[in-house]
Amino acid sequence: MQLAAQVPNGCDWVLVDGNLEADSASRIRAHAQGHRALLAVTVMPGPQAQHAIRVCKVLKQEMPHLPILWGGYFPTQHPELCLKSGFIDALAYGPADDSFAHYLRNWLVDEPQAVPGILLADDPAPILQKPAYRHPDELPDLPYEKIDMRPYLNTNVLGKRCLVYHSSVGCPFFCSFCAVVDMANGQWKAQSAAKLATNLFALQDRYGMDAVQFFDNNFFVNRNRCAEFADRILQEKRNLAWWGEGRIDTLLNHFPVATLEKMQKAGLKMVFLGAETSDLETMSLFQKGGNLTPDMTLELAGLFKKIGIVPEFSFVLGSPDQPLEKLHQDFEFIRRIKSINPLAEIIIYLYTPVVLPGELNDLAASHGFSYPTHLEEFAEDRWVEFEKRKSATLPWSKAQNHRLILDFEAVIHARFPTQTDRFLKDWQRLTLRTAASLRYRFKRYDRPTLVRFLRRLFKPRQPEVEGFS
Ligand code: B12
């Protein structure tokens, strides 16, 4: 949508959403045939990359004259592989708030020369320089009126008509396991509370939206913006449930309890928070910055319980050279969070290298990790698992007990089934809880066969992979 808002006059566009289309290739083929067309694809690592590789390769073979332009996190991290793929003509390297329109204007007049931030496959020496993000307040409004919004009004744990919204770009922190650092390099730019509220209220009036998921990498950077946003919701007596991502130390140190309470009153239901580890040494290896400590995680778990906001804590476990005791310490720590706040949601990621220089990713390389040398390899299931941060086939997986971590994840998610899955029936939740209770009680996590069988049977959702339902 943000790109569609940039499309210059004289050029029309149509959105083909791979999440909704049973056969994206046929849909694209139908739109392209008989028109002078260009295919612009947004690609994040994981299932999207697998899908995009398969669809674009076929379309390029069938329609060699259809220019294919990629953009997003994946091509920004693997530009060389994309440019030598043979089926990608150009890619947006980093943010593309201006470069996309510039590239389209050139294409419209048949002059596809290099544009700052756009790399061309036939350019022998592409300039790997990422443009800065534009300030969101300067960007054109999203063209909602041009698409059928019904499939995007999602019923989920937050509301009956929930939309997603991106109110800021980037993140001011440099965590060494996060791919956002490569894209944003510490930039953080956000819509003003006034513009944010105006846009959301307009979406409420037009679509009856009753909930919103802020997909910002870090929504809660600026306390005043959040406080003013909450004030505007309360002044307008709006009914709006909201979810966003933030940092534990920022919310604990820079948001007075009164502000947290006000945000809760204004509809804040749940916050996704990077807790990462129970160990200070690992926290510094992760370059979390700020002054986050595991004790703060416990403190916020208790505080959010009192205020009535659900914390969704994510952990990054199993990085190289971590002694087994530290892993058990992480397990104990997560159990403590659950004893303090049983409603706290727990997301477990296996440490997965990202394209970023630094001690952690160098450690991964020293253990034999390397990326594929051909783009098509990223369409293989093992690399999709890798990008989903659930891969137990990394060079250090055995040494770092990745199997045990995934077993622990299975047991704790059965003992405390996620509230974000509205399809999971009460009897299924009870069955899962019962099946996991003894294992959880006696800390016997390894090889939970029955729990795994029930998870395959009931298929509880994984919000970190599938989003909310
Ligand atoms: C929305 C989202 C989701 C949603 C929807 C995914 C979907 N398939 O539709 C859900 C929750 C389902 C999801 C799941 C996953 N996600 Co996700 N997701 C995001 C999120 C929050 C927003 C993306 C977005 O729309 N941004 C807004 C747009 C405007 O920004 P942008 O994408 O950067 O676009 C700009 C530029 O990149 C560029 N651009 C982008 N696309 C294109 C295309 C063209 C043609 C051009 C010219 C330019 C261009 O221009 C834009 C404007 O400047 C990002 C983090 C973030 N805030 O960006 C994580 C993020 C992309 N996801 C991530 C990951 C890892 C996943 C999962 C693999 C996680 C998992 N454990 O499985 C799954 C995979 C799901 C899948 N099916 O592919 C990681 C990627 C990490 C990496 N290595 O790059 C991110 C960065 C989160 C993080 N902090 O690590 N995700």
Coordinates of C-alpha atoms and ligand atoms in Angstrom, one line a residue:
M1 CA 0.0 0.0 0.0
Q2 CA 2.8 2.4 0.8
L3 CA 4.3 1.7 -2.6
A4 CA 1.0 1.9 -4.4
A5 CA 0.6 5.4 -2.9
Q6 CA 3.8 6.4 -4.8
V7 CA 2.6 5.2 -8.2
P8 CA 2.8 8.2 -10.6
N9 CA -0.2 9.4 -12.6
G10 CA -0.5 7.7 -16.0
C11 CA 0.2 4.4 -14.5
D12 CA -2.4 2.1 -12.9
W13 CA -1.8 -0.6 -10.3
V14 CA -3.4 -3.7 -9.0
L15 CA -2.5 -5.6 -5.7
V16 CA -2.0 -9.3 -5.9
D17 CA -1.7 -10.6 -2.2
G18 CA 0.1 -14.0 -2.0
N19 CA -1.7 -14.5 1.4
L20 CA -5.1 -14.4 -0.3
E21 CA -4.5 -15.8 -3.8
A22 CA -4.7 -19.5 -4.3
D23 CA -2.6 -19.1 -7.5
S24 CA -0.7 -15.8 -7.5
A25 CA 1.1 -16.6 -10.8
S26 CA -2.2 -17.0 -12.7
R27 CA -3.5 -13.8 -11.2
I28 CA -0.4 -11.8 -12.2
R29 CA -0.3 -13.5 -15.7
A30 CA -4.0 -12.4 -16.3
H31 CA -3.2 -8.8 -15.2
A32 CA 0.0 -8.5 -17.3
Q33 CA -1.2 -10.1 -20.5
G34 CA -2.1 -7.5 -23.1
H35 CA -0.7 -4.6 -21.1
R36 CA 2.6 -2.9 -20.8
A37 CA 3.2 -4.1 -17.2
L38 CA 5.9 -4.2 -14.5
L39 CA 5.8 -6.7 -11.6
A40 CA 6.8 -5.2 -8.3
V41 CA 7.2 -7.8 -5.5
T42 CA 7.7 -7.2 -1.8
V43 CA 9.7 -10.0 -0.2
M44 CA 10.5 -10.8 3.4
P45 CA 12.6 -13.8 4.3
G46 CA 10.9 -17.1 4.9
P47 CA 7.7 -18.4 3.3
Q48 CA 7.4 -15.2 1.3
A49 CA 10.8 -15.6 -0.3
Q50 CA 10.1 -19.2 -1.2
H51 CA 6.8 -18.2 -2.8
A52 CA 8.3 -15.2 -4.7
I53 CA 11.2 -17.2 -6.1
R54 CA 8.9 -19.9 -7.4
V55 CA 6.4 -17.5 -8.9
C56 CA 8.8 -15.0 -10.4
K57 CA 11.0 -17.7 -12.0
V58 CA 8.0 -19.2 -13.8
L59 CA 6.6 -15.8 -14.9
K60 CA 10.0 -14.7 -16.3
Q61 CA 10.3 -17.8 -18.4
E62 CA 6.8 -17.3 -19.8
M63 CA 7.0 -13.5 -20.2
P64 CA 10.8 -12.6 -20.6
H65 CA 9.8 -8.9 -21.3
L66 CA 7.9 -8.5 -18.0
P67 CA 10.3 -6.3 -15.9
I68 CA 10.5 -7.8 -12.3
L69 CA 11.4 -5.5 -9.5
W70 CA 11.9 -6.8 -6.0
G71 CA 12.1 -4.9 -2.7
G72 CA 11.9 -5.4 1.1
Y73 CA 14.0 -7.1 3.7
F74 CA 15.1 -10.2 1.7
P75 CA 16.5 -8.5 -1.4
T76 CA 18.1 -5.8 0.8
Q77 CA 20.0 -8.5 2.7
H78 CA 20.9 -10.6 -0.4
P79 CA 21.2 -8.1 -3.3
E80 CA 24.0 -10.0 -5.2
L81 CA 22.1 -13.3 -5.2
C82 CA 18.9 -11.6 -6.5
L83 CA 20.7 -9.6 -9.2
K84 CA 22.4 -12.7 -10.6
S85 CA 19.2 -14.8 -10.4
G86 CA 18.3 -14.3 -14.1
F87 CA 14.7 -13.5 -13.3
I88 CA 14.9 -10.3 -11.2
D89 CA 15.7 -7.2 -13.3
A90 CA 16.1 -4.7 -10.5
L91 CA 15.7 -4.4 -6.7
A92 CA 15.1 -1.7 -4.2
Y93 CA 18.0 -1.7 -1.8
G94 CA 16.6 -0.6 1.6
P95 CA 13.8 2.0 2.1
A96 CA 12.2 3.0 -1.2
D97 CA 10.0 5.9 -0.2
D98 CA 11.1 7.9 -3.3
S99 CA 13.1 5.4 -5.4
F100 CA 10.1 3.4 -6.5
A101 CA 8.2 6.4 -7.9
H102 CA 11.4 7.6 -9.6
Y103 CA 12.1 4.2 -11.1
L104 CA 8.5 4.0 -12.4
R105 CA 8.6 7.4 -13.9
N106 CA 11.7 6.4 -15.9
W107 CA 10.1 3.1 -16.9
L108 CA 7.0 4.9 -18.2
V109 CA 9.2 6.9 -20.6
D110 CA 11.4 3.9 -21.5
E111 CA 14.5 5.1 -19.6
P112 CA 15.1 2.4 -17.0
Q113 CA 18.5 3.8 -15.9
A114 CA 19.8 3.3 -12.4
V115 CA 18.0 5.4 -9.7
P116 CA 19.5 6.0 -6.2
G117 CA 18.4 3.1 -4.1
I118 CA 17.4 0.9 -7.1
L119 CA 20.0 -1.7 -8.2
L120 CA 19.9 -3.1 -11.8
A121 CA 20.8 -6.7 -12.8
D122 CA 22.7 -5.5 -15.9
D123 CA 24.7 -2.9 -13.9
P124 CA 28.2 -4.4 -13.5
A125 CA 28.9 -2.2 -10.4
P126 CA 25.7 -1.5 -8.5
I127 CA 26.0 1.1 -5.7
L128 CA 25.1 -0.5 -2.4
Q129 CA 23.8 2.6 -0.7
K130 CA 20.5 2.6 1.2
P131 CA 18.4 5.8 0.9
A132 CA 17.1 7.1 4.2
Y133 CA 13.5 6.6 5.3
R134 CA 11.2 9.6 4.5
H135 CA 9.3 11.0 7.5
P136 CA 6.0 9.2 7.7
D137 CA 4.1 12.5 8.1
E138 CA 5.4 13.5 4.7
L139 CA 4.2 10.3 2.9
P140 CA 1.0 10.2 0.8
D141 CA -2.0 8.7 2.4
L142 CA -2.6 5.0 1.6
P143 CA -5.0 4.4 -1.3
Y144 CA -7.5 2.2 0.8
E145 CA -10.3 3.3 -1.5
K146 CA -8.6 1.4 -4.4
I147 CA -8.8 -2.0 -2.8
D148 CA -11.3 -4.3 -1.3
M149 CA -10.5 -4.0 2.4
R150 CA -12.9 -6.8 3.6
P151 CA -10.2 -9.5 3.6
Y152 CA -7.9 -7.3 5.7
L153 CA -10.5 -6.6 8.4
N154 CA -9.4 -9.5 10.5
T155 CA -11.3 -10.9 13.5
N156 CA -8.8 -11.9 16.1
V157 CA -8.1 -11.8 19.8
L158 CA -8.1 -8.0 19.7
G159 CA -11.4 -7.3 17.9
K160 CA -13.9 -8.2 15.3
R161 CA -12.6 -5.8 12.6
C162 CA -8.9 -5.5 13.2
L163 CA -6.5 -3.8 10.8
V164 CA -2.7 -3.5 10.7
Y165 CA -1.1 -0.2 10.6
H166 CA 2.5 1.1 10.3
S167 CA 2.9 4.4 12.2
S168 CA 6.7 4.5 12.3
V169 CA 9.7 3.2 10.5
G170 CA 13.0 1.8 11.8
C171 CA 14.3 1.4 15.3
P172 CA 16.9 3.4 17.3
F173 CA 18.6 0.3 18.6
F174 CA 21.2 -2.1 17.1
C175 CA 20.4 -5.6 18.5
S176 CA 22.8 -8.0 16.9
F177 CA 20.2 -10.7 16.0
C178 CA 17.7 -8.3 14.4
A179 CA 17.5 -7.7 10.6
V180 CA 15.8 -4.3 11.1
V181 CA 19.3 -2.9 12.0
D182 CA 20.5 -3.6 8.4
M183 CA 17.5 -1.8 6.9
A184 CA 17.1 1.1 9.3
N185 CA 20.6 1.6 10.7
G186 CA 19.2 3.3 13.8
Q187 CA 16.7 5.6 12.1
W188 CA 13.4 5.9 13.8
K189 CA 10.8 8.2 12.3
A190 CA 7.1 8.3 13.4
Q191 CA 3.8 9.8 12.4
S192 CA 2.8 12.5 14.9
A193 CA 0.1 11.5 17.4
A194 CA -2.3 13.9 15.6
K195 CA -1.8 12.3 12.2
L196 CA -1.9 8.8 13.6
A197 CA -5.2 9.4 15.5
T198 CA -6.8 11.2 12.5
N199 CA -5.9 8.3 10.2
L200 CA -7.1 5.6 12.5
F201 CA -10.3 7.4 13.4
A202 CA -11.0 7.8 9.6
L203 CA -10.4 4.0 9.2
Q204 CA -12.9 3.4 12.1
D205 CA -15.5 5.7 10.5
R206 CA -15.0 4.1 7.0
Y207 CA -14.6 0.4 7.9
G208 CA -15.9 0.1 11.5
M209 CA -12.4 -0.9 12.6
D210 CA -12.4 -1.8 16.3
A211 CA -8.8 -2.9 16.7
V212 CA -5.4 -2.2 15.3
Q213 CA -2.1 -4.0 15.2
F214 CA 0.8 -1.6 14.9
F215 CA 3.4 -3.4 12.8
D216 CA 6.0 -0.8 13.7
N217 CA 9.3 -2.3 14.7
N218 CA 9.2 -0.2 17.8
F219 CA 5.9 1.7 18.5
F220 CA 6.7 2.8 22.0
V221 CA 9.9 4.9 21.5
N222 CA 8.5 8.3 22.2
R223 CA 6.4 8.5 25.4
N224 CA 4.8 11.8 24.6
R225 CA 3.5 10.5 21.2
C226 CA 2.0 7.5 22.9
A227 CA 0.5 9.5 25.7
E228 CA -1.0 12.1 23.3
F229 CA -2.4 9.2 21.1
A230 CA -4.1 7.7 24.2
D231 CA -5.5 11.1 25.1
R232 CA -7.0 11.6 21.7
I233 CA -8.7 8.2 21.9
L234 CA -10.1 9.0 25.3
Q235 CA -11.2 12.5 24.4
E236 CA -13.0 11.2 21.3
K237 CA -14.4 8.3 23.4
R238 CA -13.2 5.9 20.7
N239 CA -13.6 2.1 21.1
L240 CA -10.2 0.9 19.8
A241 CA -8.1 -2.1 21.0
W242 CA -4.5 -1.9 20.1
W243 CA -1.2 -4.0 20.0
G244 CA 2.3 -2.9 19.3
E245 CA 6.0 -3.7 19.8
G246 CA 8.2 -2.0 22.3
R247 CA 11.2 -2.3 24.6
I248 CA 11.0 -3.4 28.3
D249 CA 13.5 -0.8 29.5
T250 CA 11.8 2.1 27.6
L251 CA 8.4 1.3 29.0
L252 CA 9.7 0.7 32.5
N253 CA 12.1 3.6 32.7
H254 CA 10.4 6.3 30.5
F255 CA 6.7 5.6 30.8
P256 CA 5.3 6.6 34.2
V257 CA 2.7 4.1 35.5
A258 CA 0.0 6.8 35.0
T259 CA 0.9 6.8 31.3
L260 CA 0.8 3.0 31.1
E261 CA -2.6 3.0 32.9
K262 CA -3.9 5.7 30.5
M263 CA -2.8 3.7 27.5
Q264 CA -4.5 0.6 28.9
K265 CA -7.7 2.7 29.4
A266 CA -7.4 3.9 25.8
G267 CA -7.4 0.3 24.6
L268 CA -3.8 -1.0 24.7
K269 CA -4.3 -4.8 25.2
M270 CA -0.9 -6.4 24.5
V271 CA 2.7 -5.4 23.8
F272 CA 5.3 -7.5 22.0
L273 CA 8.5 -7.2 24.0
G274 CA 12.0 -8.5 23.4
A275 CA 13.1 -10.1 26.7
E276 CA 15.7 -12.2 24.8
T277 CA 17.6 -13.9 27.6
S278 CA 17.9 -14.4 31.4
D279 CA 21.6 -13.8 31.2
L280 CA 23.4 -10.4 31.3
E281 CA 26.4 -11.6 29.4
T282 CA 24.2 -12.9 26.6
M283 CA 22.3 -9.6 26.7
S284 CA 25.5 -7.7 25.9
L285 CA 26.4 -10.3 23.2
F286 CA 23.0 -9.3 21.7
Q287 CA 24.0 -5.6 21.9
K288 CA 20.5 -4.8 23.2
G289 CA 21.8 -1.4 24.2
G290 CA 19.6 0.8 26.5
N291 CA 19.9 -0.7 30.0
L292 CA 17.7 -3.8 29.8
T293 CA 18.3 -6.4 32.5
P294 CA 16.4 -9.7 33.1
D295 CA 15.1 -8.3 36.4
M296 CA 13.4 -5.6 34.4
T297 CA 11.5 -8.3 32.4
L298 CA 10.2 -9.7 35.7
E299 CA 9.3 -6.3 37.0
L300 CA 7.4 -5.4 33.8
A301 CA 5.6 -8.8 33.9
G302 CA 4.3 -7.9 37.4
L303 CA 3.5 -4.3 36.5
F304 CA 1.6 -5.2 33.3
K305 CA -0.4 -7.8 35.3
K306 CA -1.5 -5.0 37.8
I307 CA -2.4 -2.6 35.0
G308 CA -4.1 -5.2 32.8
I309 CA -1.9 -5.2 29.7
V310 CA -0.7 -8.6 28.4
P311 CA 3.1 -8.7 27.8
E312 CA 4.2 -10.9 24.9
F313 CA 7.8 -11.7 25.7
S314 CA 10.1 -13.0 23.0
F315 CA 13.3 -14.9 23.7
V316 CA 16.3 -15.7 21.5
L317 CA 17.8 -19.0 22.7
G318 CA 20.5 -21.4 21.6
S319 CA 23.2 -19.0 20.3
P320 CA 26.6 -20.6 19.8
D321 CA 28.9 -21.4 22.8
Q322 CA 26.1 -21.1 25.4
P323 CA 26.6 -23.6 28.2
L324 CA 23.6 -25.9 28.9
E325 CA 23.3 -24.4 32.4
K326 CA 22.4 -21.0 30.8
L327 CA 19.7 -22.7 28.8
H328 CA 18.2 -24.2 31.9
Q329 CA 18.5 -20.8 33.5
D330 CA 16.5 -19.4 30.6
F331 CA 13.8 -22.1 31.1
E332 CA 13.6 -21.3 34.8
F333 CA 13.4 -17.6 34.0
I334 CA 10.5 -18.2 31.7
R335 CA 8.8 -20.3 34.3
R336 CA 9.2 -17.4 36.8
I337 CA 7.6 -15.0 34.4
K338 CA 4.6 -17.4 34.1
S339 CA 4.4 -17.7 37.9
I340 CA 4.4 -13.8 38.2
N341 CA 2.0 -13.3 35.3
P342 CA 0.3 -16.5 33.9
L343 CA -1.3 -14.4 31.1
A344 CA 2.1 -13.4 29.7
E345 CA 2.6 -14.8 26.2
I346 CA 5.9 -16.5 25.5
I347 CA 7.5 -16.4 22.0
I348 CA 10.7 -18.6 21.6
Y349 CA 13.1 -18.0 18.7
L350 CA 16.2 -20.0 18.0
Y351 CA 19.1 -17.6 17.5
T352 CA 19.4 -17.2 13.7
P353 CA 22.1 -15.2 12.1
V354 CA 21.2 -12.0 10.2
V355 CA 23.1 -10.1 7.6
L356 CA 24.9 -7.8 10.0
P357 CA 28.6 -7.5 10.9
G358 CA 29.4 -8.0 14.6
E359 CA 30.6 -10.4 17.3
L360 CA 27.5 -12.6 17.3
N361 CA 27.2 -13.2 13.6
D362 CA 31.0 -13.6 13.4
L363 CA 30.6 -16.3 16.0
A364 CA 28.1 -18.0 13.8
A365 CA 30.5 -17.9 10.8
S366 CA 33.3 -19.2 13.0
H367 CA 31.0 -22.2 13.7
G368 CA 30.7 -22.9 10.0
F369 CA 27.5 -20.9 9.2
S370 CA 27.2 -19.4 5.7
Y371 CA 24.4 -18.3 3.5
P372 CA 23.3 -20.0 0.2
T373 CA 25.3 -19.0 -2.9
H374 CA 22.3 -19.3 -5.3
L375 CA 18.9 -17.6 -4.8
E376 CA 16.9 -20.7 -5.5
E377 CA 18.4 -22.4 -2.4
F378 CA 16.3 -20.0 -0.3
A379 CA 13.2 -21.7 -1.7
E380 CA 14.2 -24.9 0.0
D381 CA 12.2 -25.8 3.2
R382 CA 15.3 -25.9 5.4
W383 CA 16.0 -22.2 4.6
V384 CA 12.4 -21.3 5.1
E385 CA 12.7 -22.9 8.6
F386 CA 15.9 -21.0 9.1
E387 CA 14.2 -17.7 8.4
K388 CA 11.3 -18.6 10.7
R389 CA 14.0 -18.9 13.4
K390 CA 13.0 -22.5 14.1
S391 CA 15.8 -24.3 12.4
A392 CA 17.4 -27.1 14.4
T393 CA 19.9 -27.9 11.6
L394 CA 22.4 -25.1 12.1
P395 CA 26.1 -26.0 12.7
W396 CA 25.6 -25.4 16.4
S397 CA 22.1 -26.8 16.8
K398 CA 23.2 -30.1 18.3
A399 CA 25.7 -28.5 20.6
Q400 CA 23.2 -25.9 21.7
N401 CA 20.3 -28.3 22.3
H402 CA 18.0 -26.8 19.8
R403 CA 15.9 -29.9 20.0
L404 CA 15.5 -29.5 23.7
I405 CA 14.5 -25.8 23.2
L406 CA 11.8 -26.7 20.7
D407 CA 10.7 -29.4 23.2
F408 CA 10.5 -26.9 26.0
E409 CA 8.6 -24.6 23.6
A410 CA 6.1 -27.4 22.9
V411 CA 5.6 -28.2 26.6
I412 CA 5.2 -24.5 27.8
H413 CA 2.8 -23.7 24.9
A414 CA 0.7 -26.7 25.8
R415 CA 0.8 -26.0 29.5
F416 CA -0.2 -22.4 28.7
P417 CA -2.0 -22.4 25.3
T418 CA -1.8 -19.0 23.6
Q419 CA -4.8 -16.7 24.1
T420 CA -4.2 -15.2 20.6
D421 CA -5.7 -18.3 19.0
R422 CA -9.5 -17.9 19.0
F423 CA -10.1 -21.1 17.1
L424 CA -8.6 -23.3 19.9
K425 CA -11.6 -24.7 21.8
D426 CA -11.8 -24.8 25.6
W427 CA -11.7 -28.7 25.6
Q428 CA -8.6 -28.6 23.4
R429 CA -6.9 -26.1 25.7
L430 CA -7.8 -28.4 28.7
T431 CA -6.5 -31.5 26.9
L432 CA -3.2 -29.7 26.0
R433 CA -2.8 -28.4 29.6
T434 CA -3.4 -31.8 31.1
A435 CA -1.0 -33.5 28.7
A436 CA 1.7 -31.0 29.6
S437 CA 1.1 -30.5 33.3
L438 CA 3.2 -33.3 34.8
R439 CA 6.1 -32.6 32.3
Y440 CA 5.9 -28.9 33.2
R441 CA 5.7 -29.6 36.9
F442 CA 8.7 -32.0 37.0
K443 CA 10.6 -30.0 34.3
R444 CA 10.7 -33.0 31.9
Y445 CA 10.7 -31.3 28.6
D446 CA 12.6 -33.7 26.3
R447 CA 10.8 -35.6 23.7
P448 CA 7.2 -34.7 24.7
T449 CA 5.5 -37.2 22.3
L450 CA 2.0 -36.9 23.5
V451 CA 2.2 -33.0 23.6
R452 CA 3.5 -33.1 20.0
F453 CA 0.8 -35.4 18.9
L454 CA -1.9 -33.2 20.3
R455 CA -0.3 -30.1 18.8
R456 CA -0.3 -31.8 15.4
L457 CA -4.0 -32.7 16.0
F458 CA -5.2 -29.3 17.3
K459 CA -2.8 -27.1 15.3
P460 CA -2.7 -24.2 17.8
R461 CA -1.6 -21.1 16.0
Q462 CA 2.0 -19.7 16.2
P463 CA 1.4 -15.9 16.3
E464 CA 5.0 -15.2 15.5
V465 CA 4.7 -17.1 12.2
E466 CA 1.0 -16.7 11.3
G467 CA 0.0 -13.5 13.0
F468 CA -3.1 -13.3 15.2
S469 CA -6.3 -15.2 14.3
Ligands
B12_1 C1 3.8 -7.4 8.6 C2 4.9 -8.4 9.1 C3 4.6 -9.7 9.2 C4 3.2 -10.3 9.0 C5 2.8 -10.5 7.6 C6 3.6 -11.2 6.7 C7 3.0 -11.5 5.3 N1 3.5 -12.5 4.8 O1 2.2 -10.8 4.8 C8 3.3 -11.6 9.9 C9 3.0 -11.3 11.3 C10 2.4 -12.8 9.4 C11 4.8 -11.9 9.7 C12 5.4 -13.1 9.8 C13 6.7 -13.3 9.6 N2 7.7 -12.4 9.6 CO1 7.4 -10.5 9.6 N3 7.2 -8.7 9.6 C14 6.2 -7.9 9.4 C15 6.6 -6.4 9.7 C16 6.1 -6.2 11.2 C17 6.0 -5.3 8.9 C18 6.4 -5.4 7.4 C19 5.9 -4.2 6.7 O2 4.8 -4.3 6.1 N4 6.5 -3.1 6.9 C20 6.0 -1.8 6.4 C21 6.7 -1.5 5.0 C22 6.3 -0.2 4.5 O3 8.1 -1.5 5.3 P1 9.0 -2.4 4.5 O4 8.5 -3.7 4.3 O5 10.4 -2.3 5.0 O6 9.0 -1.7 3.0 C23 9.8 -0.6 2.7 C24 11.1 -1.1 2.0 O7 11.6 -2.4 2.5 C25 10.8 -1.1 0.5 N5 10.1 -2.2 0.0 C26 9.5 -3.3 0.6 N6 8.9 -4.1 -0.3 C27 9.2 -3.5 -1.5 C28 8.8 -4.0 -2.8 C29 9.2 -3.2 -3.9 C30 8.9 -3.6 -5.3 C31 10.0 -2.0 -3.7 C32 10.4 -1.1 -4.9 C33 10.3 -1.5 -2.4 C34 9.9 -2.3 -1.4 O8 9.9 0.0 0.4 C35 9.1 0.2 1.6 C36 9.0 1.6 1.9 O9 10.3 2.2 2.2 C37 8.2 -6.5 9.6 C38 8.9 -5.5 10.5 C39 8.7 -4.1 10.0 N7 8.1 -3.3 10.8 O10 9.0 -3.8 8.9 C40 8.4 -8.0 10.1 C41 9.6 -8.7 9.5 C42 9.8 -8.4 8.1 N8 9.2 -10.1 9.6 C43 10.2 -10.9 9.8 C44 10.1 -12.4 9.9 C45 11.4 -13.1 10.2 C46 8.9 -13.0 9.8 C47 8.7 -14.5 9.9 C48 9.6 -15.4 9.0 C49 8.8 -14.9 11.4 C50 8.7 -16.4 11.7 N9 9.1 -16.7 12.8 O11 8.2 -17.1 11.0 C51 7.2 -14.7 9.4 C52 7.1 -15.1 8.0 C53 5.7 -15.0 7.5 C54 5.5 -15.2 6.0 N10 4.5 -15.8 5.7 O12 6.3 -14.9 5.2 C55 11.5 -10.2 10.0 C56 12.4 -10.3 8.8 C57 13.8 -10.6 9.4 C58 14.8 -10.7 8.3 N11 15.7 -11.6 8.3 O13 14.7 -9.9 7.4 C59 11.0 -8.7 10.3 C60 11.9 -7.7 9.9 C61 10.7 -8.6 11.8 C62 12.0 -8.5 12.6 N12 12.0 -7.6 13.5 O14 12.9 -9.3 12.5 N13 5.5 -10.7 9.4

